[in-house]
XYZ file of C-alpha atoms in Angstrom:
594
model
C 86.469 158.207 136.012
C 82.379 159.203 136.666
C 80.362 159.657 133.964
C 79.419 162.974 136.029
C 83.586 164.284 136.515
C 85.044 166.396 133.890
C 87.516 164.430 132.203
C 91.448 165.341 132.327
C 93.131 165.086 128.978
C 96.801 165.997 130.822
C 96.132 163.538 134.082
C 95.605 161.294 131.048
C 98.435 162.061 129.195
C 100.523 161.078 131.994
C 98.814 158.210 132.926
C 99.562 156.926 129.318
C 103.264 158.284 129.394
C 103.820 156.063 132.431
C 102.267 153.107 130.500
C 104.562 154.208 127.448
C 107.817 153.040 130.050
C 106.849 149.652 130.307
C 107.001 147.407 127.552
C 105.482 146.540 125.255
C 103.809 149.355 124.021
C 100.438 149.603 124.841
C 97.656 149.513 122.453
C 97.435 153.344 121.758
C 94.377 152.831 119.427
C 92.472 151.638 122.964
C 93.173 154.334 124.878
C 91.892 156.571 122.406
C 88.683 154.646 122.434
C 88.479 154.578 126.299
C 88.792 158.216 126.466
C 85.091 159.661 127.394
C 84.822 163.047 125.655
C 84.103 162.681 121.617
C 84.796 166.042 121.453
C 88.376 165.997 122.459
C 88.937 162.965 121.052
C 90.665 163.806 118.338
C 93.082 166.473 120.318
C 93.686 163.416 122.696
C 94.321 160.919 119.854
C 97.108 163.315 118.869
C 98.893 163.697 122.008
C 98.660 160.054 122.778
C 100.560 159.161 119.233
C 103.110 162.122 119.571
C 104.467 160.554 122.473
C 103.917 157.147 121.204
C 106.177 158.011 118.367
C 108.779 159.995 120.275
C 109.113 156.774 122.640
C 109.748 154.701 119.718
C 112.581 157.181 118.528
C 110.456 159.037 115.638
C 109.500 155.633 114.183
C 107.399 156.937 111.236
C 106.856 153.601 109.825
C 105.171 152.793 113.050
C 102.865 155.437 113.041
C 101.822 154.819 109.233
C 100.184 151.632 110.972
C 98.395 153.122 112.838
C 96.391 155.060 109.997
C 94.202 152.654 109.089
C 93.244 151.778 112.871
C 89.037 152.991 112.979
C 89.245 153.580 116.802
C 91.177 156.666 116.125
C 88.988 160.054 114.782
C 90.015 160.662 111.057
C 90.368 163.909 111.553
C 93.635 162.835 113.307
C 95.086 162.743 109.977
C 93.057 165.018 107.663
C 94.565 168.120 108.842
C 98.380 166.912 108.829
C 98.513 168.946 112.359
C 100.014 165.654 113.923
C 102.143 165.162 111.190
C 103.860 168.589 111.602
C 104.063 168.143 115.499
C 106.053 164.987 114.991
C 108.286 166.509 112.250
C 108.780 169.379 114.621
C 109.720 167.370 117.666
C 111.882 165.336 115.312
C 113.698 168.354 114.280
C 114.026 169.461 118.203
C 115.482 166.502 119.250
C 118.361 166.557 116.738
C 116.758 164.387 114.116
C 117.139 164.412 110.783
C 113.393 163.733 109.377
C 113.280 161.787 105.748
C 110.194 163.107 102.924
C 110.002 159.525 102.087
C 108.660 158.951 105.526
C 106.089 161.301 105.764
C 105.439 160.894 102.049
C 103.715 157.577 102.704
C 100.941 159.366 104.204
C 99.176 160.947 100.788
C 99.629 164.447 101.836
C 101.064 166.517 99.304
C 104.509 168.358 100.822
C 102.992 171.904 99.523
C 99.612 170.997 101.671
C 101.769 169.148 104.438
C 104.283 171.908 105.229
C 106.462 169.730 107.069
C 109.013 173.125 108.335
C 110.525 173.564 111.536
C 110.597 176.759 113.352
C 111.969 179.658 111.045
C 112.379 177.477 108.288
C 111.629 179.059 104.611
C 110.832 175.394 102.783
C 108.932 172.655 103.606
C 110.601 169.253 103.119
C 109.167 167.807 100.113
C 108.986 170.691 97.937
C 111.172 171.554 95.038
C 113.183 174.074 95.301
C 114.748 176.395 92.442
C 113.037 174.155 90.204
C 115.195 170.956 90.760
C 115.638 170.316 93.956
C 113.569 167.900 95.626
C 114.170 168.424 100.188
C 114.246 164.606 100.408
C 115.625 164.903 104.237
C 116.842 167.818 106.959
C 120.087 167.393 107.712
C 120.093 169.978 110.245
C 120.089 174.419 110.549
C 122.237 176.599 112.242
C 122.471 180.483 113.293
C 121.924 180.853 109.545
C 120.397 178.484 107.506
C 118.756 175.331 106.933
C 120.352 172.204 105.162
C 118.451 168.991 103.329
C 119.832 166.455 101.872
C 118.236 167.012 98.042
C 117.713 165.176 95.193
C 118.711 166.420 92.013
C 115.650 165.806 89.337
C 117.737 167.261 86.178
C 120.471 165.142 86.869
C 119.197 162.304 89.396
C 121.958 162.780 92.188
C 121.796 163.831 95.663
C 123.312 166.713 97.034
C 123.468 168.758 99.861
C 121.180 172.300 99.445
C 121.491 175.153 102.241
C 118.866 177.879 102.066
C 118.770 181.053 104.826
C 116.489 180.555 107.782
C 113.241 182.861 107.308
C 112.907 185.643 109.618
C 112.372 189.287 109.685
C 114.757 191.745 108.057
C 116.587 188.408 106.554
C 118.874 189.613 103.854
C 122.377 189.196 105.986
C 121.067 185.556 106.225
C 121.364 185.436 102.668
C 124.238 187.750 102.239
C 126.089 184.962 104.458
C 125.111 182.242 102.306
C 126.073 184.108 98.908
C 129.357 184.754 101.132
C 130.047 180.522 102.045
C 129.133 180.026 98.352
C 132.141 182.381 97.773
C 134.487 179.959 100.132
C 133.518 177.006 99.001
C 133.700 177.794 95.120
C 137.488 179.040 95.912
C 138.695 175.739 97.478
C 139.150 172.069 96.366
C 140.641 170.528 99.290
C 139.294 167.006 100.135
C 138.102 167.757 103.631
C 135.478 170.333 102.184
C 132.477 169.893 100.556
C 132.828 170.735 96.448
C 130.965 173.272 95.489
C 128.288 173.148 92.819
C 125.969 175.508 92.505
C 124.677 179.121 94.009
C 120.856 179.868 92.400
C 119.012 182.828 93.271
C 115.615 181.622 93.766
C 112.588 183.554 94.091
C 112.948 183.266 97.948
C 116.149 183.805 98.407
C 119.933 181.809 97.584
C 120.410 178.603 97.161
C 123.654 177.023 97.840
C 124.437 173.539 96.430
C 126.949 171.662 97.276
C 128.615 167.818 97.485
C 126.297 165.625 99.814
C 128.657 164.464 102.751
C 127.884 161.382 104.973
C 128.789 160.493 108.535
C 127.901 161.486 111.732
C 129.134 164.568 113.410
C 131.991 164.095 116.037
C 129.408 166.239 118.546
C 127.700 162.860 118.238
C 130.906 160.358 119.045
C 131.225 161.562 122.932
C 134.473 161.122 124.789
C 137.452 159.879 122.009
C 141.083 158.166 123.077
C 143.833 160.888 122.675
C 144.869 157.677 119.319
C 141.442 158.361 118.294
C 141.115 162.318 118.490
C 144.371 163.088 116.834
C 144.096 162.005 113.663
C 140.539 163.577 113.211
C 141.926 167.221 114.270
C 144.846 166.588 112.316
C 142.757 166.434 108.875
C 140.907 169.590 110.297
C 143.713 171.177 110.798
C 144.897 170.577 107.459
C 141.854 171.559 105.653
C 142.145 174.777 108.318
C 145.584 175.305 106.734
C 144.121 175.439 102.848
C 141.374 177.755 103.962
C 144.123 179.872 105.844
C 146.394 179.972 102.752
C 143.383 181.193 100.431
C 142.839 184.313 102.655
C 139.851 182.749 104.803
C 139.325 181.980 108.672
C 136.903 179.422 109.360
C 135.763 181.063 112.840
C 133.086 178.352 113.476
C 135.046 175.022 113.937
C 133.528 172.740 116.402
C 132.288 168.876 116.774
C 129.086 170.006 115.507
C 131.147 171.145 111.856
C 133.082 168.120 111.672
C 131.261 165.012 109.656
C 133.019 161.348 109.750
C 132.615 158.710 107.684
C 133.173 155.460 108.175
C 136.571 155.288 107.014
C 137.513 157.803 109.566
C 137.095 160.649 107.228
C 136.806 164.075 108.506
C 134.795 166.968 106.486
C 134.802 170.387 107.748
C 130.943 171.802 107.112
C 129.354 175.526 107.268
C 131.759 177.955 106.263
C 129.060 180.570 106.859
C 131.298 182.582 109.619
C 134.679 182.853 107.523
C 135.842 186.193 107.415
C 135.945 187.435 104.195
C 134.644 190.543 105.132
C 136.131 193.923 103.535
C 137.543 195.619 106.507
C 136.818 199.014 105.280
C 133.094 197.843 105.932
C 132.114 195.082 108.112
C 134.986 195.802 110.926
C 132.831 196.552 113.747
C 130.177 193.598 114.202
C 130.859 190.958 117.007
C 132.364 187.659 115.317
C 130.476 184.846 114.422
C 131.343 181.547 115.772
C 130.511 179.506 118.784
C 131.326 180.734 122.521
C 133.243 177.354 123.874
C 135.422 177.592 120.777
C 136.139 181.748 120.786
C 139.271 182.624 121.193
C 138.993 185.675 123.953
C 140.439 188.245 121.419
C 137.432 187.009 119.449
C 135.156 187.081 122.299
C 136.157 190.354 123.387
C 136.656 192.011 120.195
C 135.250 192.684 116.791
C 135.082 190.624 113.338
C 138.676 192.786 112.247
C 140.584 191.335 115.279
C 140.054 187.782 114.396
C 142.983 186.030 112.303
C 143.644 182.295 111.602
C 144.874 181.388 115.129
C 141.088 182.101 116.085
C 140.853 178.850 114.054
C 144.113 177.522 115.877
C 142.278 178.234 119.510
C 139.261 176.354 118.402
C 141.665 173.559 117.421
C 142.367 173.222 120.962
C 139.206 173.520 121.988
C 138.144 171.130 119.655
C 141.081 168.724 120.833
C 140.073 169.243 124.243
C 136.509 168.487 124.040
C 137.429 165.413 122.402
C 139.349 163.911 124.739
C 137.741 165.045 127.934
C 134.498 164.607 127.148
C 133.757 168.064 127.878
C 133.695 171.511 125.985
C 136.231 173.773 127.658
C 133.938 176.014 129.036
C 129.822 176.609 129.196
C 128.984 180.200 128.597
C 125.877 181.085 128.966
C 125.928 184.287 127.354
C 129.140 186.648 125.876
C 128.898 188.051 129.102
C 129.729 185.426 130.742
C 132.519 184.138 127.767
C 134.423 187.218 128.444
C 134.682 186.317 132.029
C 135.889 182.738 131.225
C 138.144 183.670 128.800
C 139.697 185.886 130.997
C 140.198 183.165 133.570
C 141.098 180.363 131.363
C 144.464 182.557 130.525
C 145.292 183.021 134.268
C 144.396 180.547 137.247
C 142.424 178.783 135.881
C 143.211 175.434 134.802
C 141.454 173.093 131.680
C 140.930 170.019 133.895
C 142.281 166.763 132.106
C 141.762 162.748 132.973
C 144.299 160.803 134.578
C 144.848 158.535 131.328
C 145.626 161.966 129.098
C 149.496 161.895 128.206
C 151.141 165.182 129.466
C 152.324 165.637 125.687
C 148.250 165.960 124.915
C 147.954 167.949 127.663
C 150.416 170.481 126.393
C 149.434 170.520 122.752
C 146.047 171.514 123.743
C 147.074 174.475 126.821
C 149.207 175.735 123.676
C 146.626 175.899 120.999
C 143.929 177.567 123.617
C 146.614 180.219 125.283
C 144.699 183.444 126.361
C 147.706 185.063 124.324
C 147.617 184.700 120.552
C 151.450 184.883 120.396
C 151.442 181.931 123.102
C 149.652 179.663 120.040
C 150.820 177.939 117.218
C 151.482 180.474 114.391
C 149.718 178.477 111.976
C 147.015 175.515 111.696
C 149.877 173.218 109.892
C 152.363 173.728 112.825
C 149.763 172.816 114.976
C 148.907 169.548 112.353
C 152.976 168.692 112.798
C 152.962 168.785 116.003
C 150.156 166.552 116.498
C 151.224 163.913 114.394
C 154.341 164.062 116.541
C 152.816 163.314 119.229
C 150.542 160.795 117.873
C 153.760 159.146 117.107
C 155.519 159.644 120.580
C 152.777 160.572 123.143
C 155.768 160.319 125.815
C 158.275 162.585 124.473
C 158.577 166.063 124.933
C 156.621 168.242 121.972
C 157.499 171.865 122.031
C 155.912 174.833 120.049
C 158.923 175.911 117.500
C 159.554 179.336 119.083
C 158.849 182.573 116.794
C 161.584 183.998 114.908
C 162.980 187.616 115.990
C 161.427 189.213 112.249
C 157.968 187.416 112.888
C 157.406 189.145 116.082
C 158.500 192.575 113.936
C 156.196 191.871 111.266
C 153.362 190.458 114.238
C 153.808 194.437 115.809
C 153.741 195.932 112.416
C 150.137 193.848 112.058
C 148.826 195.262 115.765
C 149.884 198.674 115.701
C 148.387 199.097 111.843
C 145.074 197.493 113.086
C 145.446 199.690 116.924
C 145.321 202.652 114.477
C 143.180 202.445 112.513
C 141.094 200.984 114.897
C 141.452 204.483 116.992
C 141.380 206.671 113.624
C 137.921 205.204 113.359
C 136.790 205.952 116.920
C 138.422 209.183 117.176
C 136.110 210.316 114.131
C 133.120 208.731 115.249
C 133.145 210.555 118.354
C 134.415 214.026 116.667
C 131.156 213.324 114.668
C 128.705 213.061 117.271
C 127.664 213.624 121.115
C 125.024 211.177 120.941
C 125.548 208.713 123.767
C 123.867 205.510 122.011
C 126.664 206.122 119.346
C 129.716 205.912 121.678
C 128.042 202.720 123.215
C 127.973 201.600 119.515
C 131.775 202.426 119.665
C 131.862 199.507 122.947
C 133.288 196.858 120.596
C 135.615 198.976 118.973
C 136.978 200.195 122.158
C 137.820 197.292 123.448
C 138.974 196.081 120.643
C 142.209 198.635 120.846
C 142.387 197.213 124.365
C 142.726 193.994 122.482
C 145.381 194.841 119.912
C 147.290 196.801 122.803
C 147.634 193.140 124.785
C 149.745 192.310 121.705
C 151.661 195.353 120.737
C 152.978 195.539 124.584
C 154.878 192.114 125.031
C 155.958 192.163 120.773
C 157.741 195.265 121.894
C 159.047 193.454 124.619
C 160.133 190.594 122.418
C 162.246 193.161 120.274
C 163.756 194.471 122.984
C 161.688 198.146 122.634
C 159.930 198.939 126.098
C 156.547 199.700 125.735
C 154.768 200.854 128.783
C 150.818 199.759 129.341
C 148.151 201.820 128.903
C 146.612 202.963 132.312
C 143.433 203.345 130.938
C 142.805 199.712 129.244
C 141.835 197.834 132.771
C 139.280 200.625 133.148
C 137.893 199.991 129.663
C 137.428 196.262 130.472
C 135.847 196.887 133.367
C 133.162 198.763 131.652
C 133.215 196.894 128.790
C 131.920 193.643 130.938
C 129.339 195.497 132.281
C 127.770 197.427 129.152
C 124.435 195.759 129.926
C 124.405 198.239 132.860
C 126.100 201.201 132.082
C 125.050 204.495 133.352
C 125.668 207.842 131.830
C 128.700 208.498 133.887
C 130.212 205.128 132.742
C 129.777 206.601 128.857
C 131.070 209.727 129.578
C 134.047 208.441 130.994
C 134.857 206.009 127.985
C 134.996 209.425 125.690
C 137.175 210.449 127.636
C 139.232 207.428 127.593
C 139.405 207.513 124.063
C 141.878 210.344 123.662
C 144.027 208.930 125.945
C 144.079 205.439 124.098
C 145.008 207.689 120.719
C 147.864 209.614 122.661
C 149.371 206.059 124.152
C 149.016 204.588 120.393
C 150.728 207.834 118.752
C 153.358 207.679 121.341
C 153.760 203.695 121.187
C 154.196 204.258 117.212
C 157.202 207.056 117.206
C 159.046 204.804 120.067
C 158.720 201.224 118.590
C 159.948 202.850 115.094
C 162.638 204.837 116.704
C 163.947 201.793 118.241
C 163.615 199.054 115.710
C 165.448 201.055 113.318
C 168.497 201.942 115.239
C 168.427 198.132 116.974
C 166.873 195.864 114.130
C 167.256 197.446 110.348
C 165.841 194.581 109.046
C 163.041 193.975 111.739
C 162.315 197.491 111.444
C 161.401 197.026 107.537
C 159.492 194.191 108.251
C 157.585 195.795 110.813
C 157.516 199.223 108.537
C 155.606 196.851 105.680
C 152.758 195.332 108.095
C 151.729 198.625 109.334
C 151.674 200.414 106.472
C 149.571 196.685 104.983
C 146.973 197.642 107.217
C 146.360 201.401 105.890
C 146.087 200.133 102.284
C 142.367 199.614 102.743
C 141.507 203.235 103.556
C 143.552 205.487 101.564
C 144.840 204.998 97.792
C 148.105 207.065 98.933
C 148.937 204.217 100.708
C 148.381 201.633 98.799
C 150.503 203.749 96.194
C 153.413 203.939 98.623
C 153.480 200.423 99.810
C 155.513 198.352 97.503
C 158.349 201.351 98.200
C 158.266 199.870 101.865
C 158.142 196.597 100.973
C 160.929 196.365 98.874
C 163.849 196.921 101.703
C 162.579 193.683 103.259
C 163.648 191.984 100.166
C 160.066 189.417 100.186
C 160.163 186.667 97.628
C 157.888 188.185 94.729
C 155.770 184.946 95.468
C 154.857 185.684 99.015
C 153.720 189.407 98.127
C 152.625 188.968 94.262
C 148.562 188.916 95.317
C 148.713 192.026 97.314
C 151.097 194.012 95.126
C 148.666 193.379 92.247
C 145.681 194.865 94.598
C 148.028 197.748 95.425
C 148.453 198.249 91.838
C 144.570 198.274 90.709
C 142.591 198.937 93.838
C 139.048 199.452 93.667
C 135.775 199.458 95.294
C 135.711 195.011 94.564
C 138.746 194.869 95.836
C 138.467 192.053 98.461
C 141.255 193.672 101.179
C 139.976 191.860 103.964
C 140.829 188.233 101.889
C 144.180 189.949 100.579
C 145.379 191.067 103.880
C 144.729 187.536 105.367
C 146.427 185.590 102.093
C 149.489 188.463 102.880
C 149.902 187.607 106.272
C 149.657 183.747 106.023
C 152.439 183.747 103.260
C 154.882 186.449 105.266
C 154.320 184.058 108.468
C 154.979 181.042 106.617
C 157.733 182.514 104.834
C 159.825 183.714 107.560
C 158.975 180.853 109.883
C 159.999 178.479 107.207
C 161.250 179.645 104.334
C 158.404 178.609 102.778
C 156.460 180.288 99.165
C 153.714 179.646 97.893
C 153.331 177.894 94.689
């Protein structure tokens, strides 16, 4: 380079990137000195360390070194600019940054402010008084979580805080909500809850510090290998099931091992616990490889626990492959997939995959919810089964006649009240941005009527298909580009879809009871389950209906008590899922609850 040519920090930059390939490193503290501009020097020294560092995979100790080097400006490390680029590219490239590290460079963690984007701490600082952010473990759609050390008691734990952005407080309403979950279980495979603080800037959720690396992390498994992780997922699935919870976020990135093979379930931040009276009509939370379509299609109320039963599959597949099941790029796009996945199109599986694999995981991710296992421990048995006899034949136990009555009871309760809510929306208003609002919920009675149509069928009452429901699909995938006339013909879809549900109600309960008395007051009991929610008459009236079935007072105890002193804490959306869990496992098995 002329001492008359401008100098080019990036032509530099990638001059020194190419020497960064070769090894050994080259002496970074020369090139700064070679470089011709003092005024850039120090903008130059920084670059040329930050991807120094990154090619020595974050290697913090290595760039302490370096501090004390006099060829390099010390304004390099006055500022602690560098210092936050390298935590940041840390972060980005799924790192998990220690304070100790950085520590060792004099900067106090208040004056460092070592935070990645949308992060409300700095690692380093205290928080609620106690908690020392000794390393990031990693953040999500919803929060951030460090690995902490307790200074009142001199322990580590694991503290989650909500990410810091604008209009924040569902971020912190959904980690007040995962505090909920956690303090209500004590399985093994979940992280034991300690403590939920409010601190000045928001929760703090505190919890057992969990070690191992996440299964995203362990690539392509053996089927010998894969099945006994899922299995203790599914297991731990099965105790959050049984408490009234869905997970709806299981994936590899949710799944910690340790080195005894140990499987943890993390981030409970999704599980429905939602009142449905409420918080009905906002798309589910979760993942799009691991959404079920009735959860990609539909709203938080049409997700139950074989959402978590689909990801299962999913998760299953992914492991085994080497592959998730599907890349959506958007929801858009997820619907589409879904879609196919159910129909001609096939999960693609290695040569060296037993066909009993093969089947356990086309079951678990059926299109159709009544296709999957009913529950997250028949899907656990059926695993180890074929763990222990990959070449026999492993078939999901088929339904019993009074599940599939209680199943229809559960969709046609949820189809109308689905459509009572719709119906009054739209008596309520003209405004078009409102009925595009209504979008999910429309489809979501689309969703419920895939289920109510081949339950019928099941029971031997014939059912026709709503004409309209292809239609509302159609514009359904395409509500990024609706027109006027496309809105205008959903309203008046919408009395059509009530007329089909009325009708579907008076000829499913006309023929269960003169074909199936007993089916008939099974089915009687579910819909009726899903009024209680929205009108005190109901819940007044249901233990009347529930009584013919003759339930064990152990299976129906919870919601019977909630019947008996309902009220504006009453948690229906929790007591409706604890209901159904104990009615499926009761008629499927026999089993009660202890």
């Amino acid at each position: 380079m002329s001492d008359t040519q401008e100098p080019d920090s990036l032509e530099y930059l990638l001059a020194f990137e190419r020497a960064v390939q070769a090894d050994p490193l080259p002496d970074v503290g020369g090139w700064v000195e070679r470089w011709p501009d003092p005024k850039s020097r120090c903008d130059v020294a920084s670059s040329l360390l930050l991807c120094a560092v990154e090619h020595l995979g974050f290697d913090i100790a290595w760039l302490k070194t370096q501090q004390g080097d006099p060829r390099f400006p010390s304004t390099v490390w006055a500022s602690g600019e560098l210092l936050r680029m390298v935590y940041r590219d840390q972060v980005d490239s799924r790192g998990r940054p220690r304070w100790g590290d950085y520590e060792s460079f004099g900067v106090p963690a208040d004056q460092l402010g070592l935070r990645a984007d949308k992060d409300r701490y700095s690692l380093g600082q205290v928080v609620a008084g106690r908690y020392q952010l000794t390393r990031r473990l990693g953040g999500g759609g919803v929060g951030v979580v460090y690995e902490a050390c307790d200074t009142a008691e001199s322990r580590n734990v694991a503290v989650k805080v909500p990410l810091e952005v604008e209009d924040d407080e569902r971020f912190s309403e959904a980690i007040r909500k995962e505090a909920a979950v956690l303090a209500s279980l004590s399985h093994p495979g979940v992280p034991r809850f300690v403590d939920l603080l409010e601190a000045e800037r928001g929760p703090v959720l505190v919890t057992e510090l969990v070690t191992g690396d996440s299964l995203e992390d362990r690539g392509r498994l053996s089927f010998e290998e894969a099945l006994p992780l899922v299995i203790q997922v599914a297991e731990v699935l099965d105790d959050l099931h049984q408490a009234g919870y869905v997970h709806g976020d299981v994936k590899p990135d949710n799944i910690l091992v340790d080195g005894s093979e140990k499987a943890t379930l993390i981030d409970f931040n999704v599980s429905r616990i939602d009142n449905p009276t409420t918080a009905t009509e906002g798309f589910p939370g979760g993942t799009l490889p691991f959404m079920s379509p009735e959860a990609v299609v539909g709203v938080a109320a049409d997700v139950d626990l074989r959402q978590d039963v689909y990801a299962l599959g999913s998760l299953l597949y992914q492991l085994v492959v080497g592959e998730p099941l599907m890349r959506p790029k958007g929801r858009e796009e997820a619907v589409v997939m879904s879609v196919l996945l159910g129909g001609s199109h096939e999960p693609k599986f290695a040569d060296d995959i037993p066909e009993s694999v093969r089947r356990l995981c086309q079951a678990a991710i059926s299109r159709h919810p009544l296709s999957r296992f009913e529950t997250a421990s028949d899907f656990a048995a059926t695993c180890s089964q074929v763990l222990s006899n990959p070449t026999a034949e492993h078939d999901i136990p088929p339904a019993r006649t009074e599940l599939h009555s209680w199943r229809l009871g559960v969709a046609l309760g949820t189809l109308a009240v689905r459509q009572r809510r719709i119906t009054t929306t739209l008596g309520e208003s003209d405004d078009l941005a409102v009925l595009q609002d209504l979008l999910p919920n429309i489809i979501g009675v689309t969703t419920a009527m895939d289920e109510v149509v081949p339950l019928a069928e099941r029971l031997c009452v014939p059912v026709t298909e709503w004409e309209g429901a292809d239609e509302c699909r159609t514009l359904f995938y395409r509500q990024r580009r609706l027109q006027t006339d496309d809105l205008l013909r959903l309203k008046a879809l919408a009395p059509e879809a009530e007329q089909w549900t009325r009708d579907t109600l008076k000829t499913v309960e006309t023929g269960l009871t003169d074909s199936l008395p007993q089916g008939a007051a099974l089915y009687f009991a579910a819909l009726q389950s899903r009024f209680v929610p929205y009108a005190s008459s109901a819940a007044e009236r249901w233990p009347g209906v529930a009584i013919p079935v003759g339930f064990p007072e152990k299976v129906t105890g919870a919601f019977l008590l909630a019947c008996a002193s309902p009220g504006e804490a009453t948690d229906w959306g929790r007591s409706l899922q604890q209901l159904d869990y104990a009615v499926v496992r009761w008629l499927r098995w026999g089993v009660v609850p202890c």
